[in-house]
PDB file of C-alpha atoms in Angstrom:
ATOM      1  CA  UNK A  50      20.004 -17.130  -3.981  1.00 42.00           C
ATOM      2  CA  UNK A  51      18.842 -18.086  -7.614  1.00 47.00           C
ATOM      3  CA  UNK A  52      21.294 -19.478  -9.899  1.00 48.00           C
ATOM      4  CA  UNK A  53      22.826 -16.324 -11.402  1.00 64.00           C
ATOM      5  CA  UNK A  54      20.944 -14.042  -9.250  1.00 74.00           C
ATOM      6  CA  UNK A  55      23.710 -11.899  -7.522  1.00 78.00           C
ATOM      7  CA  UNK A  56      21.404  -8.571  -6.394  1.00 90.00           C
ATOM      8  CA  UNK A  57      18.335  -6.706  -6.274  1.00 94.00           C
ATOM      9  CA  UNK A  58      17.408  -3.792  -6.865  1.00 95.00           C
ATOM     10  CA  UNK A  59      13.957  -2.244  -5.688  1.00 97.00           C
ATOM     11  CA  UNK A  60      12.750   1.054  -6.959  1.00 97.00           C
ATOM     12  CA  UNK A  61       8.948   3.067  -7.438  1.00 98.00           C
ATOM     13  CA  UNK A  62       7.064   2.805 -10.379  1.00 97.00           C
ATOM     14  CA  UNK A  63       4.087   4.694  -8.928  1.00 97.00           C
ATOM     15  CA  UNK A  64       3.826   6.780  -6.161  1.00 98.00           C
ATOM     16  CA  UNK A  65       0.882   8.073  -3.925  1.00 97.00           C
ATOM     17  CA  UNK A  66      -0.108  11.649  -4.156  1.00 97.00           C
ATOM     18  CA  UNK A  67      -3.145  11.604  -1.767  1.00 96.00           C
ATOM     19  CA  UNK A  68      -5.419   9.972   0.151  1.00 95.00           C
ATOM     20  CA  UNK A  69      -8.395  10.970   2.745  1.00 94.00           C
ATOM     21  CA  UNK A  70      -8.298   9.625   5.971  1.00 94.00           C
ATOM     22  CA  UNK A  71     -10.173   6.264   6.360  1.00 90.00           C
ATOM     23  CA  UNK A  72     -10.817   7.158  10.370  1.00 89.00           C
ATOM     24  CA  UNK A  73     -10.902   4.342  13.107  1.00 86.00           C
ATOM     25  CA  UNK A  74     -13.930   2.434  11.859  1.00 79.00           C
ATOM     26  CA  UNK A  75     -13.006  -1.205   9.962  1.00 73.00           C
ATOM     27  CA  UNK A  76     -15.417  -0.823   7.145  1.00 74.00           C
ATOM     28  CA  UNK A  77     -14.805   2.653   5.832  1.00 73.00           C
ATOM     29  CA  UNK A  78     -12.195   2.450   3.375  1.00 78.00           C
ATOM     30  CA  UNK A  79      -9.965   5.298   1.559  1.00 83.00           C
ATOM     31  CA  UNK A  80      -7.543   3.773  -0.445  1.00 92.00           C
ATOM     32  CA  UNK A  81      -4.189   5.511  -1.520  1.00 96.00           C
ATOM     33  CA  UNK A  82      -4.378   7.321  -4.518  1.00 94.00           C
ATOM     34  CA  UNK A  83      -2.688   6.754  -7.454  1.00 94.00           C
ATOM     35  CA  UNK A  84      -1.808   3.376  -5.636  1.00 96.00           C
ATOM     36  CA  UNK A  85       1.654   2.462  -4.747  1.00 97.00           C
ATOM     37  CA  UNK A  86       3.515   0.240  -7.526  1.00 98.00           C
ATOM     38  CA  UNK A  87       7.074  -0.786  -7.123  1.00 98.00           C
ATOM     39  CA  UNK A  88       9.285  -2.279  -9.563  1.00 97.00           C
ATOM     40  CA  UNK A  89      12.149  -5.222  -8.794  1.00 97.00           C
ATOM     41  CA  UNK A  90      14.934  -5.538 -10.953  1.00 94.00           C
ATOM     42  CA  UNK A  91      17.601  -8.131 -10.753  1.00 93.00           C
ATOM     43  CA  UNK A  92      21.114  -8.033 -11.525  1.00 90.00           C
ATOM     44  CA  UNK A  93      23.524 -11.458 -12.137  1.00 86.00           C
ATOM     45  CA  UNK A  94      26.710 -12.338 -10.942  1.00 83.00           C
ATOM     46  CA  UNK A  95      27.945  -9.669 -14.399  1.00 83.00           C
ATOM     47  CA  UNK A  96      26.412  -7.190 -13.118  1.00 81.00           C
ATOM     48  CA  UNK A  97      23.870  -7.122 -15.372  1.00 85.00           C
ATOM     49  CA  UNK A  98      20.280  -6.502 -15.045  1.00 88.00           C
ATOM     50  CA  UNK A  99      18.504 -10.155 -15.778  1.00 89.00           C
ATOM     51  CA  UNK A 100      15.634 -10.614 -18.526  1.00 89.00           C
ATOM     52  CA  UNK A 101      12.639 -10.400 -15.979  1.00 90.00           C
ATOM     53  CA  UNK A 102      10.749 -13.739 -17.915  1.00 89.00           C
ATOM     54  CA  UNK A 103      14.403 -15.508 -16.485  1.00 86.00           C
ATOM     55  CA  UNK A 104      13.378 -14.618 -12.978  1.00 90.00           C
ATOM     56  CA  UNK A 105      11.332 -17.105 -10.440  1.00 88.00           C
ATOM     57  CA  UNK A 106       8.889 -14.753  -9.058  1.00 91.00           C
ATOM     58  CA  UNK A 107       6.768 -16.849  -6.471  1.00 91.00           C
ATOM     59  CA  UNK A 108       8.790 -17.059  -3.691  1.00 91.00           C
ATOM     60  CA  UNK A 109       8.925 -13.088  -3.759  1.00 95.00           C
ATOM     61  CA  UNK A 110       7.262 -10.428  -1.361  1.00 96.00           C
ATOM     62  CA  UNK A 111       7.161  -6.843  -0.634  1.00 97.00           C
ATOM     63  CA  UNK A 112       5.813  -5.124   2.903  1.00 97.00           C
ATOM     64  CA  UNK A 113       4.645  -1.857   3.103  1.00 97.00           C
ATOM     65  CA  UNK A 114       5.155   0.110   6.251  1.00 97.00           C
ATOM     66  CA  UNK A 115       4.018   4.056   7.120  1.00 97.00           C
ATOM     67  CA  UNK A 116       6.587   6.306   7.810  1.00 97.00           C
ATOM     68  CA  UNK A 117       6.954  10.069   9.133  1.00 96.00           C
ATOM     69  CA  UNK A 118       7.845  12.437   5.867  1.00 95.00           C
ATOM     70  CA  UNK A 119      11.190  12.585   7.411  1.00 94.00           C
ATOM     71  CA  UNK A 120      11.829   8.480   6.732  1.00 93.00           C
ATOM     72  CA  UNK A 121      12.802   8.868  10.629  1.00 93.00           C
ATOM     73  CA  UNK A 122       9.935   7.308  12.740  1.00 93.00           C
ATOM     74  CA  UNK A 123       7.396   4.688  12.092  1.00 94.00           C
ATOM     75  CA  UNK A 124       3.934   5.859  12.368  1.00 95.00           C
ATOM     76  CA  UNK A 125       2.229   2.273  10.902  1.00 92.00           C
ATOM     77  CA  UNK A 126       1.080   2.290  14.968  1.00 92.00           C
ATOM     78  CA  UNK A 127      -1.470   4.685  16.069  1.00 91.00           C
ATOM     79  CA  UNK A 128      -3.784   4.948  19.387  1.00 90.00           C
ATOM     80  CA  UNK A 129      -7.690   4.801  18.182  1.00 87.00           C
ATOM     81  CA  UNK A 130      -8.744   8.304  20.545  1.00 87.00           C
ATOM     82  CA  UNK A 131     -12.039   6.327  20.807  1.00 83.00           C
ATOM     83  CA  UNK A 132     -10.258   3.523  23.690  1.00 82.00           C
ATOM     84  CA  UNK A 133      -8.709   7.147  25.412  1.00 82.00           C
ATOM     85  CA  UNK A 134     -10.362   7.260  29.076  1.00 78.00           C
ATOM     86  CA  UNK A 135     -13.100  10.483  29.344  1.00 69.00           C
ATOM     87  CA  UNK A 136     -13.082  13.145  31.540  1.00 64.00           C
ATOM     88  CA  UNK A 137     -13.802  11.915  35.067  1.00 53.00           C
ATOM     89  CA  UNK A 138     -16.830  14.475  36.626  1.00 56.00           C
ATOM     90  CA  UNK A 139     -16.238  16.268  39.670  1.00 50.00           C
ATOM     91  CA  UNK A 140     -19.016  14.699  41.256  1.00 53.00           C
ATOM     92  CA  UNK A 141     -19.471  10.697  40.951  1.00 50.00           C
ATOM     93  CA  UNK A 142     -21.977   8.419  42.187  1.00 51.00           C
ATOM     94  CA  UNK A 143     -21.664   5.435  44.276  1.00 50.00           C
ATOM     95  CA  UNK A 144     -22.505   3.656  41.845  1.00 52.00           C
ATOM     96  CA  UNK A 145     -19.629   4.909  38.681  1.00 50.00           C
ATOM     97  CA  UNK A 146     -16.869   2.880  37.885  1.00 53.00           C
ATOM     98  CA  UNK A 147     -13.284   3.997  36.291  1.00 54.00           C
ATOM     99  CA  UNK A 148     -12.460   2.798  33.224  1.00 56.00           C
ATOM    100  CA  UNK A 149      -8.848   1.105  34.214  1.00 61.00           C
ATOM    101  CA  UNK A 150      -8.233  -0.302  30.305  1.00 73.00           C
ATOM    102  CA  UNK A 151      -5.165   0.596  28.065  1.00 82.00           C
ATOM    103  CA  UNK A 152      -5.804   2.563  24.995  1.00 85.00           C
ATOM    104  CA  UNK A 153      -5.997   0.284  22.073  1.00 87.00           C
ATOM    105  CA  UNK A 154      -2.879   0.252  19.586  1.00 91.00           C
ATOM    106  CA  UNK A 155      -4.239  -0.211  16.063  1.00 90.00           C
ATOM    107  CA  UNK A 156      -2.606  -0.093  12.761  1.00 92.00           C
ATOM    108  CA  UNK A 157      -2.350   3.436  11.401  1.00 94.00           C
ATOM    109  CA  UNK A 158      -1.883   1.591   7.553  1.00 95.00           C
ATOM    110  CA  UNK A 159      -4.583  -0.781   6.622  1.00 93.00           C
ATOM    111  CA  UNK A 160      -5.277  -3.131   3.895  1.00 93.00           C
ATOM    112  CA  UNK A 161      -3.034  -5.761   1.981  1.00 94.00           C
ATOM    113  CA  UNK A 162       0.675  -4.465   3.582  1.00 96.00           C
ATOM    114  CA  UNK A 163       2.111  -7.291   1.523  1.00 96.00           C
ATOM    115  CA  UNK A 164       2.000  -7.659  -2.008  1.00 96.00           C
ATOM    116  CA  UNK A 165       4.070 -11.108  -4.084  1.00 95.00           C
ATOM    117  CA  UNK A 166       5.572 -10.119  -7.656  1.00 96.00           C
ATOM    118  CA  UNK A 167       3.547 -10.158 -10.886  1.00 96.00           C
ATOM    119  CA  UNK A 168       5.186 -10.292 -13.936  1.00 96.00           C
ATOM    120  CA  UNK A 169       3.402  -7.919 -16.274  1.00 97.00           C
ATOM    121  CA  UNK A 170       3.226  -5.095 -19.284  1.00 96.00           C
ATOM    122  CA  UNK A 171       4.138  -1.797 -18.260  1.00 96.00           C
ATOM    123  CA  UNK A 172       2.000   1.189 -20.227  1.00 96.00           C
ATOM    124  CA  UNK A 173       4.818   0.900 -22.617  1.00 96.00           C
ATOM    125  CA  UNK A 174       4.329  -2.525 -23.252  1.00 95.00           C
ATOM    126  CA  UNK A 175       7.627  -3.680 -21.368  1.00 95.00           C
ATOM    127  CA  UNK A 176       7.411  -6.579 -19.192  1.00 95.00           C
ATOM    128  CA  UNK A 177       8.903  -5.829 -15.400  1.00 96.00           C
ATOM    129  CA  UNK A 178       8.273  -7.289 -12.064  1.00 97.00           C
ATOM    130  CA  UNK A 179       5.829  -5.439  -9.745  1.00 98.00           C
ATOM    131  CA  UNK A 180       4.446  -5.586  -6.612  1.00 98.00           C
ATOM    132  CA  UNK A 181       0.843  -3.629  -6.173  1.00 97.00           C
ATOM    133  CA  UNK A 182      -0.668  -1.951  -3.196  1.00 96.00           C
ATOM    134  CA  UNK A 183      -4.107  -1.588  -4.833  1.00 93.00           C
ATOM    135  CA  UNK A 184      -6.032  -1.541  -1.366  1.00 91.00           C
ATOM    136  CA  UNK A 185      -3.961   0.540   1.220  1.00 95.00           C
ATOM    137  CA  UNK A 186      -5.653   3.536   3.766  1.00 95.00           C
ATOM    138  CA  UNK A 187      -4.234   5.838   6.499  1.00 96.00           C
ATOM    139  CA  UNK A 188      -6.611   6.037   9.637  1.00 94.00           C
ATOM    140  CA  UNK A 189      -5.032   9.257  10.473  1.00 94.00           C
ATOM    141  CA  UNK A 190      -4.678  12.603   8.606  1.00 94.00           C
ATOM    142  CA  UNK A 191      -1.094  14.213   8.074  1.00 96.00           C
ATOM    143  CA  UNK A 192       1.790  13.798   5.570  1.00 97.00           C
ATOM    144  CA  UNK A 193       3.481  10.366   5.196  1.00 97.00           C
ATOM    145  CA  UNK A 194       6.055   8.437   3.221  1.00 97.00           C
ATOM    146  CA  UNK A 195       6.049   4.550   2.113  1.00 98.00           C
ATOM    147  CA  UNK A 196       8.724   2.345   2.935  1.00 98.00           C
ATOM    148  CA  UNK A 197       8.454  -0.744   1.066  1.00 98.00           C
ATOM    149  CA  UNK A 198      11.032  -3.930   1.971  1.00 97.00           C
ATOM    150  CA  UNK A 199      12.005  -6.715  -0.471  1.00 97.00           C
ATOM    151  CA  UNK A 200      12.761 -10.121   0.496  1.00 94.00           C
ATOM    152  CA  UNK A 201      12.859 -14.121  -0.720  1.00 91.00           C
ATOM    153  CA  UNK A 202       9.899 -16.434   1.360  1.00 88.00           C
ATOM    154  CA  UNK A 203      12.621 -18.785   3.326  1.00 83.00           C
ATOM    155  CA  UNK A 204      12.707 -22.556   2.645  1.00 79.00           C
ATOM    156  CA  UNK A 205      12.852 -25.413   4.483  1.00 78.00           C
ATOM    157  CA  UNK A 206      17.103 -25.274   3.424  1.00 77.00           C
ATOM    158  CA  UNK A 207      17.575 -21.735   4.503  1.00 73.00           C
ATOM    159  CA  UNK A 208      14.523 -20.928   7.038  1.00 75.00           C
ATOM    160  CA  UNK A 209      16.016 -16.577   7.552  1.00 79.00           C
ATOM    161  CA  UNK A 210      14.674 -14.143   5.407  1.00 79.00           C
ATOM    162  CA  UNK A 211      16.553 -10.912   5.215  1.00 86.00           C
ATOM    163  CA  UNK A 212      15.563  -7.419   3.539  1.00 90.00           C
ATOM    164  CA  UNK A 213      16.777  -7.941   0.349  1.00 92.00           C
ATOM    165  CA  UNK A 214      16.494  -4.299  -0.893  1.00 95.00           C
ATOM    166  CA  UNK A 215      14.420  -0.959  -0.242  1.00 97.00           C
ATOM    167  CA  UNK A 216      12.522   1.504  -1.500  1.00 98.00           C
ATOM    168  CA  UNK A 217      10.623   4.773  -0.339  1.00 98.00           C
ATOM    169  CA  UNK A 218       7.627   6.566  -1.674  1.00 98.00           C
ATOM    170  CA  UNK A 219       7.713  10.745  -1.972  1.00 97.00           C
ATOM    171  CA  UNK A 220       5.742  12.437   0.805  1.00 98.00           C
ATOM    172  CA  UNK A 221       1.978  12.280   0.487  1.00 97.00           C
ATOM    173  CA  UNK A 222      -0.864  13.996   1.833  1.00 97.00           C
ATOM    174  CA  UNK A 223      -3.940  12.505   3.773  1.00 97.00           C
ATOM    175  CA  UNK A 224      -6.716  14.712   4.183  1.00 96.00           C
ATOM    176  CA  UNK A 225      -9.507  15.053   6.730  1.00 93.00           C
ATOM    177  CA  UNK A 226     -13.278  14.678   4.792  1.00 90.00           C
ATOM    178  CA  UNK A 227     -13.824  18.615   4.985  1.00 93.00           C
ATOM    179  CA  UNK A 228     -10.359  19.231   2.776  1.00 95.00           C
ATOM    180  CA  UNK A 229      -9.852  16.745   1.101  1.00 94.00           C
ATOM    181  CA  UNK A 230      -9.297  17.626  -2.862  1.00 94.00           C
ATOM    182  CA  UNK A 231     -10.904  14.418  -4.828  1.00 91.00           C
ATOM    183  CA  UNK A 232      -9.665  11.646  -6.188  1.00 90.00           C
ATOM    184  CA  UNK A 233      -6.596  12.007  -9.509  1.00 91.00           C
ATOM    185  CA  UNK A 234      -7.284  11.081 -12.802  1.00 92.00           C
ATOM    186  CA  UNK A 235      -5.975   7.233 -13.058  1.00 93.00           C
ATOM    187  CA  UNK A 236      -2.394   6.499 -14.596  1.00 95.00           C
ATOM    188  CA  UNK A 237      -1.814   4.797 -17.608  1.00 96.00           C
ATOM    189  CA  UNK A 238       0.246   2.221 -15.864  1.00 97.00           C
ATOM    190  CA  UNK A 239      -3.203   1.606 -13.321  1.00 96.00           C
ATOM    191  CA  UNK A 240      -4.581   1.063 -16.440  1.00 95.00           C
ATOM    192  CA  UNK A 241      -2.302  -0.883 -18.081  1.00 96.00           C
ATOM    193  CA  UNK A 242      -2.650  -3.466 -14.720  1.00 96.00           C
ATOM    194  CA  UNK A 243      -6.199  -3.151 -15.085  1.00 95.00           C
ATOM    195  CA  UNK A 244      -6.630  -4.594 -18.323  1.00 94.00           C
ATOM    196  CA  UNK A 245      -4.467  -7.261 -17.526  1.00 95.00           C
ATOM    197  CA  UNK A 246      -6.682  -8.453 -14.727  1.00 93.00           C
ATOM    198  CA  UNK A 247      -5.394  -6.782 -11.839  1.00 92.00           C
ATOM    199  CA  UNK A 248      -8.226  -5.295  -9.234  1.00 87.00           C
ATOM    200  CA  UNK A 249      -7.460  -2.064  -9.721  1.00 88.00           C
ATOM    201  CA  UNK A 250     -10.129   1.106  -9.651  1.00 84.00           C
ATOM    202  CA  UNK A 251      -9.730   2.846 -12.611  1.00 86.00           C
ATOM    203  CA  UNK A 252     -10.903   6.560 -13.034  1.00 80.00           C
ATOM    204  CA  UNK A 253     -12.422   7.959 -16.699  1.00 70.00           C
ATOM    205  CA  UNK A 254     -12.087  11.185 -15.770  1.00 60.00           C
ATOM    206  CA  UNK A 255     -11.167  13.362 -12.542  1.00 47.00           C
ATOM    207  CA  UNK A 256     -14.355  16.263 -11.508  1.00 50.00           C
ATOM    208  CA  UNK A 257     -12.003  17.308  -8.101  1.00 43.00           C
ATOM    209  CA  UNK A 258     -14.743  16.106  -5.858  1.00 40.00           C
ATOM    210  CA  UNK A 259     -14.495  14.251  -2.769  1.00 34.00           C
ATOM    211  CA  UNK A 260     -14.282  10.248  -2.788  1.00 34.00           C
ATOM    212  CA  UNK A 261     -16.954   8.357  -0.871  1.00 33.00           C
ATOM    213  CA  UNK A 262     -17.720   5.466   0.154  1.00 31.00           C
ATOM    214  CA  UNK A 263     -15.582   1.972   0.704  1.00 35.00           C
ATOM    215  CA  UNK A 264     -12.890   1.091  -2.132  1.00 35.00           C
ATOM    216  CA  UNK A 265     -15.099  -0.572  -4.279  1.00 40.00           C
ATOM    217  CA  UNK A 266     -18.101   1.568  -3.274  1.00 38.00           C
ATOM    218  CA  UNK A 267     -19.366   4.535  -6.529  1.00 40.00           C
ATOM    219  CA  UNK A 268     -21.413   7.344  -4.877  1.00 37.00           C
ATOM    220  CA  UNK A 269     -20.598  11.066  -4.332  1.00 40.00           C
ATOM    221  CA  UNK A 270     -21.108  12.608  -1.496  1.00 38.00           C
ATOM    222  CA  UNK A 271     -24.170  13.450  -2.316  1.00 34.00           C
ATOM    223  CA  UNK A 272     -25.096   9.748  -3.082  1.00 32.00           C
ATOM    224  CA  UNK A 273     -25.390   9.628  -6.365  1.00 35.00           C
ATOM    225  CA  UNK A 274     -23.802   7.077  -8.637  1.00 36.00           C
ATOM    226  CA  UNK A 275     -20.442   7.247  -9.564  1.00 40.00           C
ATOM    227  CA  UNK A 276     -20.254   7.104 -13.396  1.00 39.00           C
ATOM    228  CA  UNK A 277     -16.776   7.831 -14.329  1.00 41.00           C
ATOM    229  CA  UNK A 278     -15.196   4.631 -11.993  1.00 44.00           C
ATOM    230  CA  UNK A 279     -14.698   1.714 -13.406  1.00 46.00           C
ATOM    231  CA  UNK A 280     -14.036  -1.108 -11.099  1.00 45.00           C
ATOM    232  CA  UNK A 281     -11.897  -4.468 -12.703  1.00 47.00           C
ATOM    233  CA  UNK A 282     -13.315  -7.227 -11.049  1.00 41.00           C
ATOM    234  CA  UNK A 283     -11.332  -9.788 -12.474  1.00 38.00           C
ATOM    235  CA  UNK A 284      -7.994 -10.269 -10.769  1.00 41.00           C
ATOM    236  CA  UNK A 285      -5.693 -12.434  -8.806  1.00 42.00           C
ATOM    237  CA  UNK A 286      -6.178 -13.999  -5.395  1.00 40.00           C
ATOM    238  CA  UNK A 287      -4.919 -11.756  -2.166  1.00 41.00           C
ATOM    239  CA  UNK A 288      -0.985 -12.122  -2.158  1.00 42.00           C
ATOM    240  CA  UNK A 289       0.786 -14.435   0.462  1.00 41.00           C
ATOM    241  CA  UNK A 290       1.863 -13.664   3.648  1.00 39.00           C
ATOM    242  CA  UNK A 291       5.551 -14.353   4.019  1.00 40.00           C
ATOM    243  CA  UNK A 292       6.162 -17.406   6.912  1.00 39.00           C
ATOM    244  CA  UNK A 293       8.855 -15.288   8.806  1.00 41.00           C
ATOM    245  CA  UNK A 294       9.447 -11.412   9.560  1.00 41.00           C
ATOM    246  CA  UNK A 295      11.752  -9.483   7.826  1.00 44.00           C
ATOM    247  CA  UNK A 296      15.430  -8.685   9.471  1.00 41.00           C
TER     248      UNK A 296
END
């Protein structure tokens, strides 16, 4: 532990409303939408909650798994239908060979599933820790939930890293290409990150029309440019992965 560090306490700052399915290709992305923000606050040997500046940050990480709305199975595992064996025909040459492979496991949640802590404003200008999941997609359609683990990156004098403390996401929606509703109007705390140099896509204005294209990607469907998305290019490198799994 950290000097006067006696517990955390992990809870959302943002939750995802919506998304539209990303599908089983590796290039097509759909991220989450608003994306997934949780906050870390630390309490001291008092009891009380610690001035967030006080904290060392870097040796701090957050996973993400995908979870059934029920918080009772984990559904970060799916089977891409396009490894699934065909119907055999009734009639078969000589010459046809069976198909004797596995179906391929792949991950049903994609992108950056682990985010380190940032130290930055809020959209009411408080500081806090947070972790950001700016770039996560759900292959699959269906309702999900979020469950996002804390823990401290081991060292060389204690090598285990435990789950330090938990938090879930509400239930959110992830919608085929035909139903999907659009894309939200961004929140002011996306904005707030954004103009603090986070990556973050920012949205002027919502028209309730379907979302296109990769994450950084600003066409319709009907190809046209997308005017009202502002993309922040400047941000901070991709977040570590932590050395050990998490208990």
């Amino acid at each position: 532990r950290q000097g006067r560090i006696h517990k955390y306490v992990l809870e959302m700052a943002q939750h995802p409303i919506r998304a539209r399915m990303c599908g089983f290709g590796e290039k097509d992305r759909r991220p989450l939408d608003p994306p997934p923000v949780v906050r870390l606050r630390v309490r001291d040997s008092d009891g009380e909650f610690m001035h967030n500046e006080d904290v060392e940050i870097w040796k701090f990480v957050v996973s993400a798994t995908l979870w059934a709305p029920t918080s009772d199975h984990d559904r970060s595992i799916v089977i891409n239908p396009n490894t699934l064996p065909g119907p055999v025909p009734m009639y078969q040459s000589s010459s046809s060979v069976i198909s004797l492979s596995e179906p391929v496991k792949v991950r049903n949640l994609v992108g950056t599933t682990v985010s380190n802590a940032y130290l930055l404003k809020d959209e009411n200008d408080n500081v806090n820790i947070f972790f950001i999941f700016h770039d996560l997609s759900v292959r699959t359609e269906g309702q999900f939930r979020i469950k996002f683990q804390f823990a401290v990156i081991p060292s060389e004098d204690d090598p285990r890293a435990f789950v330090e403390s938990v938090a879930w996401s509400s239930v959110f929606e992830v919608y085929s290409a035909k139903t999907f509703p659009g894309m939200t109007d961004s929140t002011e705390l996306s904005k707030a990150f954004a103009t603090q140099g986070i990556k973050i896509t920012i949205r002027k204005s919502s028209r309730g029309r379907s979302y296109h294209g990769r994450f950084d990607d600003n066409q319709d469907d009907d190809g046209d440019n997308e005017d009202d998305d502002d993309d922040n290019d400047a941000g901070p490198t991709s977040p570590p992965t932590p050395s050990s799994g998490l208990r």
